[in-house]
C-alpha positions as MATLAB code, in Angstrom:
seq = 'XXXXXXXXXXXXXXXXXXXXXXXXXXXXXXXXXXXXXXXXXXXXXXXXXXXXXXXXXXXXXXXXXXXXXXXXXXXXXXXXXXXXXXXXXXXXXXXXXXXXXXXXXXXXXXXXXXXXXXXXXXXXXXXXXXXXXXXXXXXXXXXXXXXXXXXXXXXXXXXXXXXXXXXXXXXXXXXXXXXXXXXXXXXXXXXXXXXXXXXXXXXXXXXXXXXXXXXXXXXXXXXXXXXXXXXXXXXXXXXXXXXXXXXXXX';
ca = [
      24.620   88.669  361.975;
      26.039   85.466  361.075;
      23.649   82.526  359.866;
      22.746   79.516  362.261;
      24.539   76.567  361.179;
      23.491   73.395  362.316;
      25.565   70.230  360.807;
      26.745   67.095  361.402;
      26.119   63.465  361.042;
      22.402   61.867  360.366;
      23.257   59.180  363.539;
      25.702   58.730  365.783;
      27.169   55.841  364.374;
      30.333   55.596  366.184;
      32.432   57.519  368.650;
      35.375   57.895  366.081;
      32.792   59.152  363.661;
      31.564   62.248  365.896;
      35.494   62.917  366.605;
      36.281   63.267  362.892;
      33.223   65.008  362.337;
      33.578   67.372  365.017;
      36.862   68.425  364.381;
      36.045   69.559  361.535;
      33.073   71.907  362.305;
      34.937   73.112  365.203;
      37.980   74.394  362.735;
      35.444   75.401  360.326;
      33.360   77.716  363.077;
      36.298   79.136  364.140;
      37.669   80.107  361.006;
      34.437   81.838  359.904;
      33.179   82.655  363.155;
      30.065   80.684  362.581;
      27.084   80.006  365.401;
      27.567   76.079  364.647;
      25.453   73.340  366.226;
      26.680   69.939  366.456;
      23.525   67.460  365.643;
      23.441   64.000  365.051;
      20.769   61.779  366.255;
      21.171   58.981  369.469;
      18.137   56.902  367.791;
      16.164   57.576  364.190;
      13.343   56.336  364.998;
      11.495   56.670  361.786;
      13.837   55.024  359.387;
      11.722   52.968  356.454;
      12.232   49.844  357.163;
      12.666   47.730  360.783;
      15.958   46.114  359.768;
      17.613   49.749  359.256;
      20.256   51.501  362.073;
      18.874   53.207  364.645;
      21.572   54.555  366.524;
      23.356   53.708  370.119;
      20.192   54.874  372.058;
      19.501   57.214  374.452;
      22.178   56.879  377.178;
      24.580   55.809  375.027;
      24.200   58.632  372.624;
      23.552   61.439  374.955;
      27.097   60.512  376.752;
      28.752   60.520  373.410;
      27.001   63.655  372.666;
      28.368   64.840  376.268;
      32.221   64.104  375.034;
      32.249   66.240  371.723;
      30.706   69.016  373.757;
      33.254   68.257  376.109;
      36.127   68.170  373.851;
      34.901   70.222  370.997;
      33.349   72.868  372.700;
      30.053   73.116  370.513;
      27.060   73.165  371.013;
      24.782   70.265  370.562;
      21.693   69.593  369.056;
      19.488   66.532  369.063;
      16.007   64.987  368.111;
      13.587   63.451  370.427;
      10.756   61.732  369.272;
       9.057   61.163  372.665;
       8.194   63.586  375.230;
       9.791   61.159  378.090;
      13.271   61.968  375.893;
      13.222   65.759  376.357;
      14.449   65.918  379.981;
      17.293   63.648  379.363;
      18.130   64.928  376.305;
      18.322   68.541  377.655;
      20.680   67.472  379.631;
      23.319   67.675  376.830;
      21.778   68.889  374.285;
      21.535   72.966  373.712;
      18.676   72.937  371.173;
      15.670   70.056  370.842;
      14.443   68.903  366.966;
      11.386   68.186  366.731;
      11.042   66.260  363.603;
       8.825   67.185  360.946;
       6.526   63.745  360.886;
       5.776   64.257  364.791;
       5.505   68.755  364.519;
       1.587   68.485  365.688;
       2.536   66.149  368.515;
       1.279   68.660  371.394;
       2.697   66.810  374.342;
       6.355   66.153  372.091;
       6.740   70.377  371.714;
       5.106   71.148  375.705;
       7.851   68.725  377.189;
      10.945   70.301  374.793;
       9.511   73.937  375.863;
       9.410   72.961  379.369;
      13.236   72.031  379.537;
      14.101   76.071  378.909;
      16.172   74.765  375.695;
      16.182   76.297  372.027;
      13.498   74.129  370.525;
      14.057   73.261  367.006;
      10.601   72.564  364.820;
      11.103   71.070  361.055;
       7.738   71.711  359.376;
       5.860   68.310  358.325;
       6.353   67.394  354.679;
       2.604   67.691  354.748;
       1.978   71.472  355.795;
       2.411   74.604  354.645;
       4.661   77.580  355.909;
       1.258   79.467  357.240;
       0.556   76.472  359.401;
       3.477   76.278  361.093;
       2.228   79.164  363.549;
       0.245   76.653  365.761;
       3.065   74.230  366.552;
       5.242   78.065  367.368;
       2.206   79.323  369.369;
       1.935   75.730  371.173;
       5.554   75.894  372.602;
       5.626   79.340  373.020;
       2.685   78.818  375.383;
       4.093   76.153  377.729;
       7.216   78.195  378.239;
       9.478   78.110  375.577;
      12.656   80.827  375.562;
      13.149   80.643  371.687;
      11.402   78.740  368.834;
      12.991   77.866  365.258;
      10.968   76.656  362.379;
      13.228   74.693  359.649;
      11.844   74.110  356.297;
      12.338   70.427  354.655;
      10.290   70.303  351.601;
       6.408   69.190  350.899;
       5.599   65.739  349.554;
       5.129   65.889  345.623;
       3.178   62.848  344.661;
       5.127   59.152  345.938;
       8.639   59.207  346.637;
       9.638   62.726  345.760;
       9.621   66.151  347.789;
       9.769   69.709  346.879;
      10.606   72.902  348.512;
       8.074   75.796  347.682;
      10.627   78.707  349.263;
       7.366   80.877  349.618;
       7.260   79.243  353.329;
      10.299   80.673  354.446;
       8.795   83.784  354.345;
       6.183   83.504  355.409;
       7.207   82.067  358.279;
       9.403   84.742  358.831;
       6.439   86.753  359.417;
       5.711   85.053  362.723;
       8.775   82.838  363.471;
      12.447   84.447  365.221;
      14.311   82.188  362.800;
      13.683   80.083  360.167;
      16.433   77.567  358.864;
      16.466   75.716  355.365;
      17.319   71.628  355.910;
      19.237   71.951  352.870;
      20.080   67.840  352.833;
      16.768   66.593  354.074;
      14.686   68.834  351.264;
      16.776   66.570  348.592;
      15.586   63.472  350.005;
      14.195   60.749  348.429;
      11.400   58.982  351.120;
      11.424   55.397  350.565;
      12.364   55.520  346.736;
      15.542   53.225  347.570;
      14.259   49.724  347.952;
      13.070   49.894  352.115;
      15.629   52.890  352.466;
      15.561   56.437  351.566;
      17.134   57.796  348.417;
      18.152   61.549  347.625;
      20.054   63.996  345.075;
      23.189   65.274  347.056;
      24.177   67.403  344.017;
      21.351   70.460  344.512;
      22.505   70.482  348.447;
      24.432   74.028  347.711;
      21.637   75.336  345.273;
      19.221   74.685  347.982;
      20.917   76.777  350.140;
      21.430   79.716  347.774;
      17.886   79.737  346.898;
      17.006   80.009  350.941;
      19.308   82.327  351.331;
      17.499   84.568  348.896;
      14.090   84.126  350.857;
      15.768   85.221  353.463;
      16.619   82.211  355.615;
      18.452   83.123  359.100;
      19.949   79.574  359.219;
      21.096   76.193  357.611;
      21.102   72.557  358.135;
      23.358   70.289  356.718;
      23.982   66.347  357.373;
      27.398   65.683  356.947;
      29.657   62.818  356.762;
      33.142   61.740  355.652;
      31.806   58.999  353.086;
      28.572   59.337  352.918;
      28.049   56.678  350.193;
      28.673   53.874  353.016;
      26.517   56.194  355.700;
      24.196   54.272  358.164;
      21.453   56.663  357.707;
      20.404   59.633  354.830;
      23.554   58.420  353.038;
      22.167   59.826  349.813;
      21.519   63.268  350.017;
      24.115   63.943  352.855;
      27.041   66.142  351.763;
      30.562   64.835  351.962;
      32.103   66.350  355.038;
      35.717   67.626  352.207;
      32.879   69.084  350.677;
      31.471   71.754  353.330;
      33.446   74.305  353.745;
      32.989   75.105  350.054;
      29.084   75.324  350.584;
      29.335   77.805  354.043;
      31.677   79.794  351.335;
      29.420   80.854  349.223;
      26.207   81.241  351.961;
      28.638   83.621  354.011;
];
């Protein structure tokens, strides 16, 4: 079976932006007959410093989320970082993300499970594989159809993350699929002056080295010049750039 793919910008930064971005992924699922989600984000709530984007919001974004589904015929997937967020949201969106700071947040993974959506959990940057279960077990009891767990990397020491591949399978063991976040795991939290910094350049090593833990899926923040990106700029691939990655993963 083909891998999950799951790609697309950090934010929704513009309408024109999702278009390009889109089309794209849409040519490039066809072509390999990938399972592709569309994500980007209607608000980043968590960015580093107050004065960073945020996105269009929730209404906004989820009716320029509608449009590419519309026009694009992909699926969608989305963050929430509130449970008030998941009812709207699954209107649109096909999976929820639940990102990694907020993975414990009981009342965050009930509401996503109780909208009969995929529910998408990245693991904290503080836990380990093995702990992941309890967040799994938590939606799986309010009602949840399917569960993914998506590895993003531990924090090593300030500023710096690092991906112990060990937790893929293990959570293999317990978890229908597990995806590597193959941009977010080269991040750099905070280490660019109020913004976050990251190393691009081991995005497609990431990915191989998943792929030989046995990862069922792969996440991938793209962009068309991601050097003047809103959000994640750093350690997002360049959108010429993908199809040469999914190469060598399928």
């Amino acid at each position: 079976m083909k891998p999950v793919i799951i790609a697309g910008p950090c934010v929704i930064e513009s309408a024109e932006l999702l278009d390009e971005v889109a089309s794209e992924l849409k040519r490039l699922s066809l072509l390999y007959g990938l399972r592709l989600y569309f994500k980007a984000s209607f608000d980043k709530a968590n960015r580093t410093s107050l004065r960073s984007f945020r996105g269009p919001g929730l209404r906004k974004g989820l009716q320029m989320l509608a449009d590419v589904k519309a026009k694009h015929q992909l699926p969608i997937l989305t963050d929430i970082h509130e449970s008030w967020q998941a009812e709207p949201a699954s209107e649109v969106a096909d999976c929820l993300q639940i990102p990694a700071f907020l993975c414990r947040q009981t009342d965050l993974l009930v509401a996503a499970s109780k909208t009969g959506k995929t529910v998408n959990i990245k693991k904290a940057q503080f836990l380990s594989g093995e702990d992941m279960r309890f967040p799994l077990e938590k939606c799986l009891d309010a009602g949840a159809r399917e569960v993914w767990l998506t590895e993003r990397g531990n924090t090593f020491g300030y500023n710096n993350l690092v991906v112990d591949f060990r937790n893929i399978a293990v959570m293999n063991g317990f978890a229908p699929l597990v995806i590597m976040d193959c941009t977010h795991s080269v991040q750099r939290p905070g280490a660019a002056g109020g913004s976050t910094g990251g190393n691009r350049e081991y995005v497609p090593s990431m990915a191989l080295a998943a792929k030989a833990f046995g990862a069922g899926g792969y996440f991938f923040e793209v962009h068309p010049d991601p050097d003047n990106a809103l959000s994640d700029g750093p350690n997002m691939l360049r959108l010429s750039d993908f199809e040469a990655v999914l190469k060598t993963l399928i």
